[in-house]
PDB file of C-alpha atoms in Angstrom:
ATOM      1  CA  UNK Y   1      16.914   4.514  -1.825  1.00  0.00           C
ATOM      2  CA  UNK Y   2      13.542   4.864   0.489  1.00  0.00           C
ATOM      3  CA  UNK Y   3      12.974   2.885   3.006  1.00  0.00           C
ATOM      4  CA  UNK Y   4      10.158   2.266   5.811  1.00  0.00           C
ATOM      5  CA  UNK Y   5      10.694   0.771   8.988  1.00  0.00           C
ATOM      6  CA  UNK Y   6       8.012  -0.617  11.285  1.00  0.00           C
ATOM      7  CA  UNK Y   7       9.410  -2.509  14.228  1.00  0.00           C
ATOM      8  CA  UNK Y   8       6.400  -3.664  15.728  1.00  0.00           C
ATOM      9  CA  UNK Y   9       4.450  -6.330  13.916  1.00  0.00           C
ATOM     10  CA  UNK Y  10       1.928  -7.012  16.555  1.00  0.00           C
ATOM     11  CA  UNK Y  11       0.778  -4.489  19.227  1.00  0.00           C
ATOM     12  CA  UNK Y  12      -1.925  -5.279  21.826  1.00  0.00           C
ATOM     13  CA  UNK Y  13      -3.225  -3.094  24.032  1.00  0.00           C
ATOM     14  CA  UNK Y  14      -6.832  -2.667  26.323  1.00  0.00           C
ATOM     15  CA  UNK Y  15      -9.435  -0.310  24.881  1.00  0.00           C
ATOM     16  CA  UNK Y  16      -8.856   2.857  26.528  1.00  0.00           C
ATOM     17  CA  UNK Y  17      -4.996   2.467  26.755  1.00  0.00           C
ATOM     18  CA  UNK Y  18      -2.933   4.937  24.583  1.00  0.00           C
ATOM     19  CA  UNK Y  19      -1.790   3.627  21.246  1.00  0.00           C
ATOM     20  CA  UNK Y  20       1.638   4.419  19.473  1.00  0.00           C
ATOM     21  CA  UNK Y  21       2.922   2.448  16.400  1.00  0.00           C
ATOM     22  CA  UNK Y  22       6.029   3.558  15.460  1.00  0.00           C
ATOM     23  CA  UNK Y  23       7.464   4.407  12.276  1.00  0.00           C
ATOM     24  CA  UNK Y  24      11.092   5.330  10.403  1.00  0.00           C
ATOM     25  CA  UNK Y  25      11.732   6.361   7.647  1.00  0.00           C
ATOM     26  CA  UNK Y  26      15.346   6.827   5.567  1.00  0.00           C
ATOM     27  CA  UNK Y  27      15.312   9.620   2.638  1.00  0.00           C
ATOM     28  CA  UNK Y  28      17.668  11.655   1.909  1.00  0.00           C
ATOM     29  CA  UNK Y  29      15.033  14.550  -0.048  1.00  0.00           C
ATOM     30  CA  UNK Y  30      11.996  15.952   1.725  1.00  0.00           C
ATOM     31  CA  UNK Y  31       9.374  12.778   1.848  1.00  0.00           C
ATOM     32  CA  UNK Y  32       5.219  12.924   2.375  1.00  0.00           C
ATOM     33  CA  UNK Y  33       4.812  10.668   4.707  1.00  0.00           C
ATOM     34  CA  UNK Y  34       1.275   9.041   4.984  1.00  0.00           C
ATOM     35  CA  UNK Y  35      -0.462   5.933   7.408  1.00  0.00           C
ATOM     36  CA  UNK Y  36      -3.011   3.480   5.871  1.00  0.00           C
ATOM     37  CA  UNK Y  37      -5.003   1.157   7.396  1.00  0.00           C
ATOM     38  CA  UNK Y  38      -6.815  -1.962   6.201  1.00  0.00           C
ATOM     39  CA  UNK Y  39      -9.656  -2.991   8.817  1.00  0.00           C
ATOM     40  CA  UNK Y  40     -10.427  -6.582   8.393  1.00  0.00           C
ATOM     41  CA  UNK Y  41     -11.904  -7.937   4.618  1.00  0.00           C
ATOM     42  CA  UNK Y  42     -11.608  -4.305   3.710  1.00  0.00           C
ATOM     43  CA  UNK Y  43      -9.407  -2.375   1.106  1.00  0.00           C
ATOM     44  CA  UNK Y  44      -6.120  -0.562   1.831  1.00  0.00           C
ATOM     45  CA  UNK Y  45      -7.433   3.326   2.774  1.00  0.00           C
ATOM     46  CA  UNK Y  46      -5.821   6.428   3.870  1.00  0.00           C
ATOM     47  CA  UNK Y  47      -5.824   7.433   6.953  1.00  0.00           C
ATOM     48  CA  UNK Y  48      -3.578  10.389   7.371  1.00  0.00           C
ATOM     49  CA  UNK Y  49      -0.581  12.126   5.645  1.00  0.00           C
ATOM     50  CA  UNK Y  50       1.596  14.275   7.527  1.00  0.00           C
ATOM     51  CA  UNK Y  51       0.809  17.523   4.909  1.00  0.00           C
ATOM     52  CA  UNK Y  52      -2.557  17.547   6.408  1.00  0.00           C
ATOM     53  CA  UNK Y  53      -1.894  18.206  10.184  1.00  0.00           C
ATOM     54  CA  UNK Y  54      -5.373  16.869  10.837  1.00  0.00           C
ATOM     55  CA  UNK Y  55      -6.448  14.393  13.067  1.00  0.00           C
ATOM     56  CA  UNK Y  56      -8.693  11.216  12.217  1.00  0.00           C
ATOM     57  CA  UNK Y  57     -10.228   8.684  14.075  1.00  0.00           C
ATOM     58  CA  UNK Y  58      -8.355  10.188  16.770  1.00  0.00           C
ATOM     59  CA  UNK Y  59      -5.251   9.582  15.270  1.00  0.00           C
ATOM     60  CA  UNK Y  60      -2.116  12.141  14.945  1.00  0.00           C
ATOM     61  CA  UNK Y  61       0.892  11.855  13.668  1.00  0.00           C
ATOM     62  CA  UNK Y  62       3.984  14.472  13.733  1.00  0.00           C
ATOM     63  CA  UNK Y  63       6.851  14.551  11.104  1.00  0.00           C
ATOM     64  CA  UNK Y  64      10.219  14.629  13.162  1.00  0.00           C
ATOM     65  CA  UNK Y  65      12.824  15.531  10.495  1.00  0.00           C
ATOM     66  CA  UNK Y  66      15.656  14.988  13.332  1.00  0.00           C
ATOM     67  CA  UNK Y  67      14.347  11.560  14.178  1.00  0.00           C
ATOM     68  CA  UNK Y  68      13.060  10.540  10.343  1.00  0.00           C
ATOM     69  CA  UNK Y  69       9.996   9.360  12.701  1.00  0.00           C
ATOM     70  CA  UNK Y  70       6.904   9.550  11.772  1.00  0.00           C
ATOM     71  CA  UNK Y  71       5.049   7.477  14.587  1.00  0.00           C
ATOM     72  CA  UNK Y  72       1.231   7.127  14.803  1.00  0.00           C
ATOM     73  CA  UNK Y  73      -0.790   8.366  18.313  1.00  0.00           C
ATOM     74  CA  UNK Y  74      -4.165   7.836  19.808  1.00  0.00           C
ATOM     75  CA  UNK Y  75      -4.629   8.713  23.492  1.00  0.00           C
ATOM     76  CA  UNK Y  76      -7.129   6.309  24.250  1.00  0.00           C
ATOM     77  CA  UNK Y  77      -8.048   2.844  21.742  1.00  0.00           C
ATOM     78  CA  UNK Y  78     -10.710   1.547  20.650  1.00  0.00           C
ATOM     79  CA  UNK Y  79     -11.930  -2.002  19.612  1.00  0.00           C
ATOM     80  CA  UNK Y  80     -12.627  -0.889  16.550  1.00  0.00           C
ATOM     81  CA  UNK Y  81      -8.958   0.212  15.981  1.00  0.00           C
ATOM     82  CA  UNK Y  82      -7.636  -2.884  15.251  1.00  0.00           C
ATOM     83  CA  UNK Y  83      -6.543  -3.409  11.680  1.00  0.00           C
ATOM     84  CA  UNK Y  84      -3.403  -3.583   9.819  1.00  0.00           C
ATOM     85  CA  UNK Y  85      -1.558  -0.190   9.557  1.00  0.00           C
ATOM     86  CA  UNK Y  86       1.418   0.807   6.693  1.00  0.00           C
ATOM     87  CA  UNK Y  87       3.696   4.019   7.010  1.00  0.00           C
ATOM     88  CA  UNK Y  88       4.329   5.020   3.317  1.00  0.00           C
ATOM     89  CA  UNK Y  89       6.697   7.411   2.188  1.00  0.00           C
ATOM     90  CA  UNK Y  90       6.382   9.043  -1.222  1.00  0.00           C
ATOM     91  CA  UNK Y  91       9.150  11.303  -2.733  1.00  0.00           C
ATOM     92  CA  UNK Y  92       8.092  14.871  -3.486  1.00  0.00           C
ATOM     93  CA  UNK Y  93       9.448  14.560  -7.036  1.00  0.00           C
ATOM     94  CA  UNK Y  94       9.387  12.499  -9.718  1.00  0.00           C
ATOM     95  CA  UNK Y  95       7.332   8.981  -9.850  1.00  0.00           C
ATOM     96  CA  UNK Y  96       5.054   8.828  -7.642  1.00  0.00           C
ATOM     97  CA  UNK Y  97       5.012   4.968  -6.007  1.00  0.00           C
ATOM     98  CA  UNK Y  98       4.903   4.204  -2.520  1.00  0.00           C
ATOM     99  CA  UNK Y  99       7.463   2.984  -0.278  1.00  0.00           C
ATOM    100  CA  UNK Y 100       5.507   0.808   2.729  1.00  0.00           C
ATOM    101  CA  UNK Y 101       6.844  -0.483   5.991  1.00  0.00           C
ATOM    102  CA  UNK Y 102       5.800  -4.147   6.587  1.00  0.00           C
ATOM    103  CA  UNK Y 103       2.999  -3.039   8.586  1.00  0.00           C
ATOM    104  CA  UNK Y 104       1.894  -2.851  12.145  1.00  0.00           C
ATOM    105  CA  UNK Y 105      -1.047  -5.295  13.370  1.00  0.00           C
ATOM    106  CA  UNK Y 106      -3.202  -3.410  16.408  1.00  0.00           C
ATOM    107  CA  UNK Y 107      -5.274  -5.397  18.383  1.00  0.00           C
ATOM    108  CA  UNK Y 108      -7.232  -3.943  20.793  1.00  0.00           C
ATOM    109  CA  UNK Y 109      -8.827  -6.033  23.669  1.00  0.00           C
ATOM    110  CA  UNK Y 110     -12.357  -5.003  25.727  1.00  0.00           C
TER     111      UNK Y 110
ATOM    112  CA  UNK L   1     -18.933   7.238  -7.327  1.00  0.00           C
ATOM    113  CA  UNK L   2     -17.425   3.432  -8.335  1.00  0.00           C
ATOM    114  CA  UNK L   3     -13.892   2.884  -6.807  1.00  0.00           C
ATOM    115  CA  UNK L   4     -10.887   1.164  -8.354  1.00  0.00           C
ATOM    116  CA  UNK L   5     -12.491  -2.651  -9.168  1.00  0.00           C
ATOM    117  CA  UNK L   6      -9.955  -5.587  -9.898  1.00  0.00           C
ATOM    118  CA  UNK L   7     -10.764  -8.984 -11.426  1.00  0.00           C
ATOM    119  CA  UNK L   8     -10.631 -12.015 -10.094  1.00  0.00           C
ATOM    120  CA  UNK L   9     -10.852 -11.598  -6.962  1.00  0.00           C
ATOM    121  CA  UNK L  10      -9.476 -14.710  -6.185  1.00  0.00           C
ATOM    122  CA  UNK L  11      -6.949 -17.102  -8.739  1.00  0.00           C
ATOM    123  CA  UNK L  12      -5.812 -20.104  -8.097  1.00  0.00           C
ATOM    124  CA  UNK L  13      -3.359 -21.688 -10.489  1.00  0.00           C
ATOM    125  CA  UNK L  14      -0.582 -24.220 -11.123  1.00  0.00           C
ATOM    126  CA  UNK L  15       2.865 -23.710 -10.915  1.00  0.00           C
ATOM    127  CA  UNK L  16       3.531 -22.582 -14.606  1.00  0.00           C
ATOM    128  CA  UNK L  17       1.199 -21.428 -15.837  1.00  0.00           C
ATOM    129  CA  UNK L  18       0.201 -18.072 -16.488  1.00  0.00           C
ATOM    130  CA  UNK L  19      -2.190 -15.453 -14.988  1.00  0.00           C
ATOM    131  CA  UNK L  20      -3.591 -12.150 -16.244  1.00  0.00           C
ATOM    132  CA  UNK L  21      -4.983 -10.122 -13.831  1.00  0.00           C
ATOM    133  CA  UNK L  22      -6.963  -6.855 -14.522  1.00  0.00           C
ATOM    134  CA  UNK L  23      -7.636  -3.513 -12.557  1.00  0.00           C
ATOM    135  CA  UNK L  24     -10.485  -1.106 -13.671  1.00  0.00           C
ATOM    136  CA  UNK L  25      -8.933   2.510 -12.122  1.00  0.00           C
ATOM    137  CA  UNK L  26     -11.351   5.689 -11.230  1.00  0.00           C
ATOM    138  CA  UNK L  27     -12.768   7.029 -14.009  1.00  0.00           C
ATOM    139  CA  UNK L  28     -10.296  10.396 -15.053  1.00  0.00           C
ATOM    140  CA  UNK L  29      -7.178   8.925 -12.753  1.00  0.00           C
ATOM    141  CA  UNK L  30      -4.307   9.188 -14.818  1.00  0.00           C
ATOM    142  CA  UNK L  31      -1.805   7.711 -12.702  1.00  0.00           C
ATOM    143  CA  UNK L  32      -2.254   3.883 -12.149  1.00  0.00           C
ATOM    144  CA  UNK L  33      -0.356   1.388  -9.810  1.00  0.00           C
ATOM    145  CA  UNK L  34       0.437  -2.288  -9.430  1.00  0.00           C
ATOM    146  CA  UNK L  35       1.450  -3.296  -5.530  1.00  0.00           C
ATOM    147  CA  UNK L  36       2.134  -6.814  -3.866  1.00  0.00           C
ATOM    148  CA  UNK L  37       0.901  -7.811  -0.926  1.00  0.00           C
ATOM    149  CA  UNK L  38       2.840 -10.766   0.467  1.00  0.00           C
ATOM    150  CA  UNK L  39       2.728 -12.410   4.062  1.00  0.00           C
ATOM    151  CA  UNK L  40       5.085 -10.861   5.998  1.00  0.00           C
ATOM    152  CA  UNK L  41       6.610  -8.514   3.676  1.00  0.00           C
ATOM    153  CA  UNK L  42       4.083  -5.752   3.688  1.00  0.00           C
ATOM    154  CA  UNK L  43       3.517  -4.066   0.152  1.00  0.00           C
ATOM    155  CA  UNK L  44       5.443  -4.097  -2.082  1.00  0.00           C
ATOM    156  CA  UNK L  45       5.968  -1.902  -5.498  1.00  0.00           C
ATOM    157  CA  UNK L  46       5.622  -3.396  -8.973  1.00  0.00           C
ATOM    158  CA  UNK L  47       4.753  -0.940 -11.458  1.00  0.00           C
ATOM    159  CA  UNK L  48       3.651   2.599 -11.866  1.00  0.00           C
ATOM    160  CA  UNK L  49       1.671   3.928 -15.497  1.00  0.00           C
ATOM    161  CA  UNK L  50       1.369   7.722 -15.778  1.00  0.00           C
ATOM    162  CA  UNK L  51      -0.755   9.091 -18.735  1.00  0.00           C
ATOM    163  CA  UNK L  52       1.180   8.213 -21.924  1.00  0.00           C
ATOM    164  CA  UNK L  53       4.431   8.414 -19.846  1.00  0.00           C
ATOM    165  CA  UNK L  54       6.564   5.139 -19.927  1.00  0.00           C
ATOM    166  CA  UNK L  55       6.182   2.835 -17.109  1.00  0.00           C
ATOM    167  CA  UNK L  56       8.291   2.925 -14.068  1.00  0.00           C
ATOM    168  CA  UNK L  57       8.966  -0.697 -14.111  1.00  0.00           C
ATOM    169  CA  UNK L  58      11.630  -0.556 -11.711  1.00  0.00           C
ATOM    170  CA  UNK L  59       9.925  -2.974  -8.624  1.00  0.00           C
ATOM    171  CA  UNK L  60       9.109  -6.074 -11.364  1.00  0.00           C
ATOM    172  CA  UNK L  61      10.697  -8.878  -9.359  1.00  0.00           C
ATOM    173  CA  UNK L  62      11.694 -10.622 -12.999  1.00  0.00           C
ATOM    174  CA  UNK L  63      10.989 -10.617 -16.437  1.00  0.00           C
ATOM    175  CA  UNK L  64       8.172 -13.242 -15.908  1.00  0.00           C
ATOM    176  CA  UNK L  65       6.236  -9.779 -14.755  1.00  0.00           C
ATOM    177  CA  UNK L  66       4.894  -7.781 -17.005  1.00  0.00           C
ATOM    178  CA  UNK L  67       1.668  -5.077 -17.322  1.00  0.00           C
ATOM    179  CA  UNK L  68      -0.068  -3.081 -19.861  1.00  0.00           C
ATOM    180  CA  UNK L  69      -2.440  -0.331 -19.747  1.00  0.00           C
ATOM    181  CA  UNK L  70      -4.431   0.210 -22.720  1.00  0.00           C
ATOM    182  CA  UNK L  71      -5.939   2.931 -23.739  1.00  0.00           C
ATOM    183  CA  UNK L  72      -4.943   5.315 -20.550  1.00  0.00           C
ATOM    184  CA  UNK L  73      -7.522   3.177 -18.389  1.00  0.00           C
ATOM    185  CA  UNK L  74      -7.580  -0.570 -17.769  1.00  0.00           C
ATOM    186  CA  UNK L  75      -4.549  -2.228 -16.637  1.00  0.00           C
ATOM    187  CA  UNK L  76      -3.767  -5.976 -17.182  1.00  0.00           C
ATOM    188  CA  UNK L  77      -0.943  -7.368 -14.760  1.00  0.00           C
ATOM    189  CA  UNK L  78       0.617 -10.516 -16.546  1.00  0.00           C
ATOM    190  CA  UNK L  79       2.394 -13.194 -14.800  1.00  0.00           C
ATOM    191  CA  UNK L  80       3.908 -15.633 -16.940  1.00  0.00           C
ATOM    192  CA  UNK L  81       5.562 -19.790 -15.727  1.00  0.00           C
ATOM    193  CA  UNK L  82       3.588 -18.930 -12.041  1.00  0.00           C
ATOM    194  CA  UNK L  83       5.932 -20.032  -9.525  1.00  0.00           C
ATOM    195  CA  UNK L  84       4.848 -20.773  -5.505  1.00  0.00           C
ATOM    196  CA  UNK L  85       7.054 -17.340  -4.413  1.00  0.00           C
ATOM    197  CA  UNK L  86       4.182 -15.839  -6.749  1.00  0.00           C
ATOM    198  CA  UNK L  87       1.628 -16.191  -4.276  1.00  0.00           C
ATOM    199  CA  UNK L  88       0.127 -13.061  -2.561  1.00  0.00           C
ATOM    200  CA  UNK L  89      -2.397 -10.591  -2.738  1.00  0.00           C
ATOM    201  CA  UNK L  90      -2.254  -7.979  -5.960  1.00  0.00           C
ATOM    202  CA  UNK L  91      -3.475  -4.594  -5.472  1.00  0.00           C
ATOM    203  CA  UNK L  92      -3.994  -2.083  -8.232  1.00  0.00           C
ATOM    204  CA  UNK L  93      -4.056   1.765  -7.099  1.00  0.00           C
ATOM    205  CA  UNK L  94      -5.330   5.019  -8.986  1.00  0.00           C
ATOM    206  CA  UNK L  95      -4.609   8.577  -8.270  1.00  0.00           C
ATOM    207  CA  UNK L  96      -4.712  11.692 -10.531  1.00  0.00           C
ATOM    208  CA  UNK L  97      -1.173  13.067 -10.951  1.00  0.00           C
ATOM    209  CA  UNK L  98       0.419  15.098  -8.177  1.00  0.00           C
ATOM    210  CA  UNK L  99       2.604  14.961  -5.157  1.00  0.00           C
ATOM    211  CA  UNK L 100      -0.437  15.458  -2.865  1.00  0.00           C
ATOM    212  CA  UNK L 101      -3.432  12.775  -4.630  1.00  0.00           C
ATOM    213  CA  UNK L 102      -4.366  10.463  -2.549  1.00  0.00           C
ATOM    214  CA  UNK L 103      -3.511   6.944  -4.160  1.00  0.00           C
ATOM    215  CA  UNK L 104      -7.107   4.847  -3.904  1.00  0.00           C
ATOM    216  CA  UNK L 105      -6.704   0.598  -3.807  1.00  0.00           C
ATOM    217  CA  UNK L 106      -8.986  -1.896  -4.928  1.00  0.00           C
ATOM    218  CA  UNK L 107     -10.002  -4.960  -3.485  1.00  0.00           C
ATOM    219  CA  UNK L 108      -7.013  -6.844  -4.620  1.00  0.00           C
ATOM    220  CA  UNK L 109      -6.514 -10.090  -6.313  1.00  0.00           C
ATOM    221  CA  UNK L 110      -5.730 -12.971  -4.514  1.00  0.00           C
ATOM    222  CA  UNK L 111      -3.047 -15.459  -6.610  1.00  0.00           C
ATOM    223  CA  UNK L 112      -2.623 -19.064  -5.253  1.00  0.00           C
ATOM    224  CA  UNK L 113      -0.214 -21.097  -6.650  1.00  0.00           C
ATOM    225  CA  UNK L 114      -0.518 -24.830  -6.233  1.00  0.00           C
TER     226      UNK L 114
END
């Protein structure tokens, strides 16, 4: 079975300070891994999968088959960062549901 | 254009009865999902509808659960004998088929129950 892991449920940092919430995943296939993000008394949106190798917002995030990490990185927060944010895994086969980690609150303080 | 809309957007019931609660997906998505969103257990799956494919029912915590999607559009998630463990935020999700869509939420429903 797929799972997600997100250790962190709460991570606070200063505006300006780098940003890394960490993800795991367990799969034993090939996954596409994704991050969404909910900003406050907004829907659940997309913010990145790893397919895409883009950057958003700032954001990156690197698939590390060895590690089954999939962490999320911004070199330098901003207050308008903070939001709720889910690692998802989806199997490259077959039904197509989401797996979600419990989620990662980031705060970031002026 | 209009994104995935889900009615109500608030519910707040009695311990047994029951609840219907209805997604509207993106007009031409195929591929429609039902998702929990409880406190402190991040989202969860409940049910997945794929054109005239059967259901992948497998993340209905009981039988009480149950969801239909008529016609290949609207869904209607059905809760039956609410219990307080019900409680939590419902989001619906559309996508057109493939590994690669994007899967896009609505606003969610949120159930209370008293």
């Amino acid at each position: 079975a797929q799972r997600v892991t997100q250790p962190e449920k709460l991570l606070s940092v200063f505006k300006g300070a780098p940003v890394e919430l960490k993800c795991n995943y367990s799969y034993s296939g090939s996954p596409e891994l994704f991050w969404y993000v909910q900003y406050s008394r907004q829907r659940l949106q997309l913010l990145l999968r790893h397919i895409s190798r883009e950057s958003i917002k700032g954001f990156t995030a690197d698939l590390n088959k060895g590690e089954t990490s999939f962490h999320l990185k911004k070199p330098f927060a901003q207050e308008e960062d903070s939001a709720m944010y889910y690692c998802a895994l989806k199997k490259n086969t077959g039904f197509q549901k989401l797996v979600f980690g419990t989620g990662t609150r980031l705060l970031v303080s002026p | 254009g209009a994104g995935v809309s889900q009615s109500p957007s608030n519910k707040v019931t009695e311990k047994g009865k029951d609840v219907e609660l209805r997604c509207d997906p993106i007009s031409g998505h195929t591929a429609l999902y039902w998702y929990r969103q409880s406190l402190g257990q991040g989202l969860e799956f409940l049910i997945y509808f794929q054109g005239n494919s059967a259901p992948d029912k497998s993340g209905l915590p009981s039988d009480r659960f149950s969801a239909e999607r008529t016609g290949g559009s609207v869904s209607t998630l059905t809760i039956q004998r609410t219990q307080q463990e019900d409680s939590a935020v419902y989001l619906c999700a559309s996508s057109l088929v493939g590994t690669y869509n994007e899967q896009f939420f609505g606003p969610g429903t949120r159930l209370t129950v008293l």
